[in-house]
XYZ file of C-alpha atoms in Angstrom:
544
model
C 205.830 198.701 227.656
C 205.717 197.448 224.042
C 208.189 200.186 222.950
C 210.332 199.172 225.739
C 210.549 195.675 224.534
C 212.133 196.621 221.255
C 214.525 198.997 223.068
C 215.650 196.335 225.553
C 216.190 193.816 222.737
C 218.447 196.284 221.035
C 220.356 196.484 224.322
C 220.339 192.768 224.624
C 218.458 192.939 227.893
C 215.869 190.039 227.729
C 215.321 189.806 231.455
C 211.704 188.723 232.394
C 210.668 188.191 228.694
C 209.247 185.323 226.951
C 210.689 184.411 223.633
C 209.874 181.962 220.778
C 212.158 180.777 218.084
C 211.774 180.067 214.441
C 213.869 177.262 213.013
C 213.739 176.688 209.276
C 215.462 174.209 206.911
C 215.247 175.140 203.249
C 214.312 172.669 200.611
C 216.841 174.165 198.082
C 219.505 173.933 200.652
C 218.685 170.211 201.248
C 218.601 169.531 197.594
C 222.023 171.372 197.218
C 223.913 173.156 194.396
C 226.573 171.872 191.994
C 230.122 172.779 192.449
C 231.586 174.840 189.664
C 233.929 172.004 188.476
C 231.310 169.429 188.295
C 230.510 167.888 184.860
C 227.669 165.792 183.820
C 230.113 162.783 183.084
C 231.529 163.187 186.561
C 228.156 162.740 188.439
C 229.790 161.029 191.348
C 231.688 164.091 192.029
C 228.537 166.329 192.592
C 228.745 167.858 195.996
C 225.482 168.370 197.804
C 225.118 170.186 200.933
C 224.305 168.057 204.001
C 223.459 168.576 207.683
C 227.118 169.188 208.246
C 227.051 172.353 205.965
C 223.878 174.057 207.335
C 222.348 174.419 210.834
C 219.740 171.871 211.376
C 216.300 172.859 212.965
C 217.259 171.208 216.105
C 220.682 173.113 216.343
C 218.683 176.417 215.564
C 216.386 175.717 218.413
C 219.281 174.899 220.936
C 221.277 177.943 219.869
C 218.147 180.209 220.173
C 217.360 178.763 223.611
C 220.833 179.336 224.869
C 220.870 182.913 223.530
C 217.694 184.013 225.074
C 218.454 182.164 228.458
C 221.930 183.639 228.734
C 220.290 187.220 228.637
C 217.711 186.446 231.331
C 214.724 185.610 229.229
C 212.686 182.534 228.963
C 212.479 180.397 225.793
C 208.844 179.033 225.665
C 208.140 177.824 222.161
C 209.654 176.936 218.759
C 208.097 177.361 215.212
C 209.451 174.521 213.216
C 209.757 174.885 209.416
C 211.292 171.768 208.037
C 211.800 171.355 204.181
C 210.414 175.064 203.701
C 211.646 177.261 201.068
C 211.884 180.973 201.883
C 212.166 182.054 198.146
C 210.379 179.637 195.867
C 206.967 180.944 194.729
C 204.002 179.152 194.101
C 200.809 179.787 192.206
C 197.963 180.222 194.538
C 194.417 181.621 194.662
C 194.375 184.917 196.417
C 191.488 186.144 198.911
C 189.955 188.120 196.149
C 189.717 185.027 193.804
C 192.511 186.009 191.542
C 195.672 184.032 190.897
C 198.928 185.200 192.275
C 202.481 183.834 193.027
C 203.411 183.731 196.555
C 206.108 182.140 198.866
C 204.031 179.745 200.868
C 204.970 179.606 204.653
C 202.043 179.153 206.802
C 204.121 178.545 209.892
C 206.186 181.720 209.356
C 202.946 183.733 208.837
C 201.369 182.092 211.793
C 204.351 183.064 214.089
C 204.213 186.781 212.999
C 200.413 186.683 213.775
C 201.033 185.132 217.246
C 203.714 187.683 217.976
C 201.489 190.401 217.194
C 198.929 189.048 219.687
C 201.756 188.074 222.067
C 200.492 184.662 222.537
C 202.127 181.370 221.525
C 200.167 178.083 220.299
C 200.911 176.589 223.625
C 199.161 179.486 225.532
C 202.426 181.070 226.702
C 202.929 184.916 226.288
C 205.530 185.772 223.830
C 207.394 189.111 223.644
C 209.844 188.426 220.805
C 210.910 186.096 218.051
C 214.578 184.778 217.545
C 216.048 183.177 214.485
C 219.567 182.004 213.814
C 220.343 184.583 211.104
C 218.458 186.664 208.490
C 218.725 183.928 205.995
C 216.644 181.693 208.219
C 213.919 184.417 208.630
C 213.246 184.862 204.946
C 214.694 185.531 201.368
C 211.379 187.147 200.223
C 211.124 190.928 200.326
C 207.334 190.528 200.791
C 207.808 188.429 203.955
C 210.493 190.723 205.096
C 207.990 193.627 204.996
C 205.721 191.605 207.044
C 208.369 191.069 209.796
C 209.327 194.769 209.555
C 205.662 195.754 210.151
C 205.486 193.438 213.190
C 208.468 195.104 214.733
C 207.887 198.873 213.861
C 204.090 198.979 214.346
C 203.302 196.268 216.754
C 206.513 197.005 218.751
C 207.485 193.229 218.982
C 211.411 192.545 218.581
C 212.595 190.070 216.011
C 216.307 189.333 216.492
C 218.911 186.920 215.362
C 222.033 185.183 216.925
C 224.641 185.957 214.454
C 224.126 189.793 214.245
C 223.268 189.801 210.424
C 219.637 190.782 211.125
C 218.678 194.202 212.635
C 214.924 195.161 212.262
C 215.161 197.367 215.475
C 216.628 200.370 213.826
C 215.924 202.425 210.735
C 219.463 201.870 209.485
C 219.161 198.122 210.320
C 215.919 197.765 208.404
C 217.321 199.463 205.305
C 220.287 197.076 205.321
C 217.995 194.081 205.849
C 216.202 195.116 202.762
C 219.409 194.994 200.809
C 220.638 191.756 202.245
C 217.313 189.989 201.536
C 217.226 191.357 197.924
C 220.676 189.896 197.371
C 219.664 186.453 199.128
C 216.691 186.398 196.849
C 218.974 186.960 193.716
C 221.216 184.231 195.130
C 218.486 181.607 195.287
C 217.239 182.584 191.826
C 220.697 182.074 190.587
C 220.998 178.707 192.247
C 217.735 177.506 191.010
C 218.543 178.495 187.395
C 221.890 176.554 187.485
C 219.999 173.702 188.861
C 217.380 173.760 186.265
C 220.193 174.084 183.582
C 221.817 171.064 185.010
C 218.629 169.042 185.331
C 217.693 169.981 181.720
C 221.060 168.930 180.340
C 220.975 165.543 182.226
C 217.404 165.068 180.939
C 218.490 165.905 177.324
C 221.271 163.263 177.721
C 218.828 160.743 179.216
C 221.053 160.476 182.412
C 219.035 158.885 185.499
C 218.311 161.133 188.396
C 216.617 160.794 191.714
C 217.362 159.006 194.909
C 215.217 155.905 195.134
C 216.035 153.205 192.524
C 213.008 152.698 190.166
C 211.148 149.260 190.465
C 212.577 146.944 187.706
C 216.170 148.361 187.837
C 219.259 147.899 189.984
C 220.699 150.547 192.176
C 222.573 151.994 189.175
C 219.140 152.879 187.650
C 220.374 151.414 184.357
C 220.718 147.716 184.657
C 217.621 145.692 184.731
C 216.458 143.782 187.953
C 215.488 140.484 186.221
C 212.779 139.356 188.578
C 211.105 142.595 188.884
C 211.275 143.286 185.217
C 209.651 140.129 184.452
C 206.862 141.042 186.895
C 206.204 144.344 185.088
C 206.272 142.421 181.691
C 203.767 139.834 183.039
C 201.493 142.505 184.735
C 201.356 144.547 181.461
C 200.470 141.569 179.343
C 197.702 140.569 181.882
C 196.382 144.246 181.858
C 196.187 144.367 178.202
C 194.368 141.224 177.818
C 191.832 142.413 180.548
C 192.938 141.439 183.940
C 192.078 144.056 186.415
C 194.455 146.281 188.200
C 193.312 145.102 191.614
C 194.232 141.522 190.727
C 197.735 142.448 189.798
C 198.199 144.267 193.189
C 196.671 141.557 195.131
C 198.782 138.891 193.321
C 202.020 140.854 193.905
C 201.290 141.392 197.685
C 200.491 137.649 197.963
C 203.808 136.643 196.366
C 205.682 139.175 198.571
C 206.748 141.506 195.708
C 207.410 144.922 197.287
C 208.142 148.261 195.854
C 211.845 149.495 195.613
C 211.425 150.954 199.167
C 210.247 147.431 200.553
C 206.456 148.507 200.942
C 203.399 146.520 199.850
C 201.848 147.516 196.471
C 198.777 149.784 196.059
C 196.697 150.600 193.157
C 198.130 154.174 193.166
C 201.666 152.941 193.224
C 200.980 150.636 190.349
C 199.126 153.157 188.447
C 202.237 155.837 188.836
C 204.649 153.212 187.772
C 202.880 152.255 184.639
C 202.294 155.967 183.668
C 206.220 156.267 183.718
C 207.734 156.423 180.156
C 210.940 155.070 181.728
C 209.427 151.582 181.283
C 209.815 151.846 177.377
C 213.115 153.678 177.543
C 212.127 157.328 177.317
C 213.154 159.785 179.886
C 210.329 161.313 181.879
C 209.411 164.883 182.489
C 207.105 166.434 185.296
C 204.587 168.857 183.925
C 203.037 171.050 186.601
C 199.580 172.309 185.685
C 197.216 174.520 187.747
C 193.659 173.262 188.467
C 191.498 176.498 188.783
C 188.697 174.594 190.438
C 190.628 173.289 193.333
C 193.339 175.945 193.217
C 196.063 173.275 193.398
C 199.028 172.263 191.244
C 198.724 169.005 189.469
C 201.799 167.171 188.488
C 201.711 164.997 185.437
C 204.452 162.685 184.173
C 205.181 162.814 180.339
C 207.797 162.019 177.683
C 210.673 164.451 177.859
C 211.613 166.000 174.488
C 214.791 167.621 173.265
C 215.073 171.109 171.527
C 214.190 169.389 168.214
C 211.112 167.950 169.742
C 212.352 164.316 169.547
C 211.725 162.098 172.527
C 214.847 161.836 174.844
C 216.090 158.051 175.038
C 217.283 157.252 178.563
C 220.660 155.535 179.330
C 218.960 152.351 180.663
C 217.643 149.212 179.382
C 213.969 149.475 178.690
C 211.517 146.836 180.070
C 208.740 147.318 177.605
C 208.109 148.052 173.934
C 206.975 151.469 173.227
C 203.645 149.977 171.741
C 203.063 148.043 174.940
C 203.609 151.106 177.035
C 201.332 153.171 174.940
C 198.671 150.471 175.052
C 198.753 150.637 178.894
C 198.298 154.351 178.827
C 195.003 153.805 177.109
C 193.876 151.709 179.932
C 195.385 153.780 182.588
C 194.054 157.194 181.508
C 194.421 160.364 183.254
C 192.017 159.721 186.197
C 191.475 157.026 188.676
C 191.442 153.439 187.484
C 188.139 151.658 187.538
C 188.180 148.651 189.952
C 191.417 149.556 191.473
C 190.680 151.104 194.854
C 189.487 149.644 198.106
C 186.065 148.233 198.345
C 184.297 147.355 201.513
C 181.182 145.838 200.011
C 180.758 142.066 200.998
C 178.419 140.995 198.343
C 179.111 140.534 194.612
C 176.209 142.298 192.934
C 175.981 145.183 195.352
C 176.442 148.413 193.291
C 175.548 146.583 190.055
C 172.017 145.399 190.497
C 169.334 147.925 189.764
C 165.657 148.036 190.184
C 163.731 147.625 186.923
C 160.456 148.997 188.090
C 159.314 152.024 186.133
C 160.637 155.361 187.473
C 162.681 153.598 190.231
C 166.156 152.506 189.171
C 167.560 152.334 192.593
C 170.482 150.104 193.539
C 169.383 146.823 195.225
C 170.782 145.964 198.670
C 171.595 142.639 200.216
C 169.206 141.399 202.905
C 169.872 138.217 204.973
C 166.855 135.720 204.968
C 164.994 134.979 208.231
C 166.114 131.683 209.421
C 162.502 130.569 210.221
C 161.585 130.462 206.482
C 163.477 127.389 205.934
C 166.558 128.982 204.182
C 169.975 127.616 204.832
C 172.253 129.724 207.126
C 173.739 132.787 205.461
C 171.068 132.826 202.716
C 170.163 136.332 201.365
C 168.338 138.340 198.930
C 168.880 141.522 196.903
C 165.939 143.846 197.561
C 165.096 147.292 196.396
C 164.899 149.435 199.493
C 161.465 150.578 200.636
C 160.248 154.208 200.206
C 160.603 154.687 204.024
C 164.387 154.807 203.668
C 164.193 157.837 201.230
C 165.203 155.823 198.209
C 163.791 152.824 196.281
C 160.243 151.469 195.800
C 160.610 148.178 197.682
C 158.965 146.389 194.641
C 161.802 144.104 193.442
C 163.330 141.185 195.278
C 165.772 138.448 193.759
C 167.631 135.526 195.453
C 171.224 136.318 196.181
C 173.212 133.132 195.676
C 171.435 132.390 192.449
C 171.874 135.857 191.186
C 175.624 135.806 192.097
C 175.988 132.496 190.123
C 174.173 133.960 187.283
C 176.648 137.021 187.276
C 179.715 134.587 187.289
C 178.299 132.919 184.190
C 177.642 136.230 182.446
C 181.151 137.607 183.206
C 182.993 134.243 181.903
C 180.748 134.192 178.895
C 181.530 137.667 177.923
C 185.262 137.040 178.380
C 184.971 133.929 176.197
C 183.037 135.884 173.514
C 185.713 138.548 173.420
C 188.492 135.935 173.208
C 186.870 134.282 170.193
C 186.525 137.799 168.529
C 190.158 138.517 169.138
C 191.248 135.182 167.438
C 189.082 135.854 164.402
C 190.417 139.415 163.673
C 193.932 139.879 162.341
C 195.126 143.393 163.371
C 197.008 145.583 160.810
C 200.768 145.808 161.286
C 200.806 149.680 161.405
C 198.636 152.315 162.803
C 196.968 153.969 159.675
C 197.311 157.604 161.037
C 201.254 157.396 161.975
C 201.962 159.783 159.154
C 199.212 162.281 160.278
C 200.473 162.363 163.830
C 204.089 162.867 162.406
C 202.912 165.929 160.405
C 201.375 167.488 163.536
C 204.472 166.969 165.525
C 206.425 168.547 162.663
C 204.079 171.518 162.715
C 204.570 171.862 166.472
C 208.174 171.820 166.030
C 208.183 174.428 163.250
C 205.815 176.795 165.437
C 208.164 176.654 168.364
C 211.194 177.320 166.131
C 209.292 180.317 164.595
C 208.565 181.741 168.040
C 212.130 181.386 169.233
C 213.245 183.178 166.109
C 210.662 185.819 166.921
C 209.019 185.337 163.437
C 205.489 185.236 165.021
C 203.747 187.030 167.949
C 203.165 185.588 171.323
C 199.283 185.762 170.767
C 199.568 183.910 167.503
C 201.919 181.336 168.998
C 199.776 180.284 171.959
C 196.732 180.059 169.898
C 198.285 177.869 167.272
C 200.037 175.851 170.117
C 196.918 175.045 171.914
C 195.293 173.789 168.574
C 198.251 171.709 167.558
C 198.643 170.233 171.034
C 194.937 169.323 171.312
C 195.274 167.618 167.843
C 198.249 165.717 168.932
C 196.572 164.560 172.191
C 193.712 163.366 169.963
C 195.670 161.310 167.710
C 197.854 160.005 170.585
C 194.606 158.625 172.315
C 193.541 157.100 168.979
C 196.988 155.384 168.622
C 197.031 154.189 172.259
C 193.647 152.650 171.820
C 194.730 150.962 168.641
C 197.818 149.684 170.185
C 195.903 148.261 173.018
C 193.499 146.455 170.664
C 196.225 145.220 168.539
C 198.314 143.706 171.376
C 195.108 142.207 172.876
C 194.143 140.560 169.773
C 197.619 138.999 169.231
C 197.961 137.842 172.912
C 196.608 134.711 174.558
C 193.134 135.539 175.895
C 192.403 135.428 179.696
C 190.740 132.262 180.859
C 188.051 133.758 183.037
C 186.822 130.550 184.249
C 190.288 129.724 185.667
C 190.789 133.428 186.838
C 187.437 133.480 188.559
C 188.470 130.422 190.685
C 192.063 131.249 191.145
C 193.372 130.326 194.564
C 193.341 133.386 196.867
C 191.248 135.571 194.744
C 189.264 138.094 196.559
C 185.627 139.229 196.396
C 187.063 142.651 195.403
C 188.882 141.273 192.612
C 185.735 139.537 191.309
C 183.838 142.634 191.626
C 186.207 144.544 189.716
C 185.773 141.898 186.869
C 182.094 142.509 187.114
C 182.463 146.283 186.968
C 184.584 145.892 183.800
C 181.961 143.542 182.040
C 178.591 145.101 183.432
C 177.475 148.618 183.620
C 174.328 147.412 185.323
C 172.233 144.253 185.803
C 168.576 145.285 185.857
C 166.053 143.304 187.961
C 162.615 143.349 186.521
C 159.622 142.960 188.693
C 157.034 140.160 188.462
C 153.396 140.253 189.266
C 151.981 138.610 192.355
C 151.766 134.728 191.994
C 153.720 134.684 188.855
C 156.956 132.370 188.550
C 159.413 133.807 186.013
C 163.074 132.216 185.699
C 165.605 134.407 187.194
C 167.529 134.527 183.827
C 164.608 136.107 182.388
C 164.219 138.803 185.158
C 167.940 140.023 185.049
C 168.752 142.104 181.891
C 172.579 142.838 181.585
C 173.757 146.238 180.491
C 177.208 145.535 179.019
C 180.091 147.905 179.772
C 181.755 149.539 176.792
C 185.417 148.477 176.990
């Protein structure tokens, strides 16, 4: 019966059979390819393929259904692959733990497995798979062999509508291998031309991308005065110590939205502040592979030309380079402290710790019993009892009084930092600028030597890692120096005013506490003793 399915499909007789369709729209087709007469200066003439140029997934599904039903079959299911490349390989971890490069198409692979088992995800029996043409099926020889295996050894037909695909005969399979190999080369050629064009535009500092960046007009070159001022003010406040969460909350309260019209999040703010476009440099996405998670990590960095010099963009910058570098010291490579959502409803939760020997547990908030004469809503911070699995149950401090003391500590710390800033006169130039320039010159010489084949690949990559590590170390030092310099020169944050700012949230205040205090240790007292709360709470200051 199974052999009969392939033979009948070859004759075009689908009577009584159930068929599924595979509809794919490629990412590289959606992105498009430059016409041969396009130039960089004539960007407006770039022709990109659109839905009119290629079959959409909906059209592929409709055509497949009509083809099957016109030959007496039933169309029972569609495997949809929107925005899926059938050619582009990605770095993945293989089942044996090694690293390999594969075209990642889970829907396609699932469709072949379902076809082998003759059962679709909706429970219907499937006897065959139909695609619009061979190009919709695959452009990868490895995936083509998987399809051939399904037809040849599992006797499940895979056909197309246009007649470019024939996996049902030996001659057809041989021709399919040739066609897929040529399609694979065509995709590689297209990708190479697109990369070359992107690099040329990058080296000239020409803006690219669809959505306009926040801070600029639709031309991506001219500043949007209101948005640019929001960025400058936010950077000034961040350098002076205002928390990221406060910036996001302020912008959302004021109705400031992203360029897409969405509310701001700390992740969106972080990503924007990391973009070197802010200080006039062209950005470049570096893709790194994380061996622990097995995933690719995308990192935005400054683009450099062939001589190793930063590429200046064709737009008006919003920040000075020193300001942007100072912000990078605060942003870092990981999540920003105090920037995420926080569901805690008490100021000191997560900061107060038990000071009893060999305990150190976090204190929890506990509401007071109304019968004890305390006002409504009064609470304590207590060390959990041993019965909960953590804590000793031996420390208890009054909640409102502790919160008030924390407020005073945070304000006092900011005032102390403000006085120190006013007393220090920062140098005008970073003392290691010449050292960083020499390292970058060494990097440029190393790359030139490799291009000219004067050194081996082993020597190149060994020295490259060393020079890049030294460059990153010096850049971190310079960014920290820039941050301190700008903070010393700026007007300090009035934390007393900031703490009582209208509309400030508990999460914002908690972020200031986290910035100021690593912990606040609550010391125990003996039975019957009365010790002032200030003497019982020992601050552990954060190192900022």
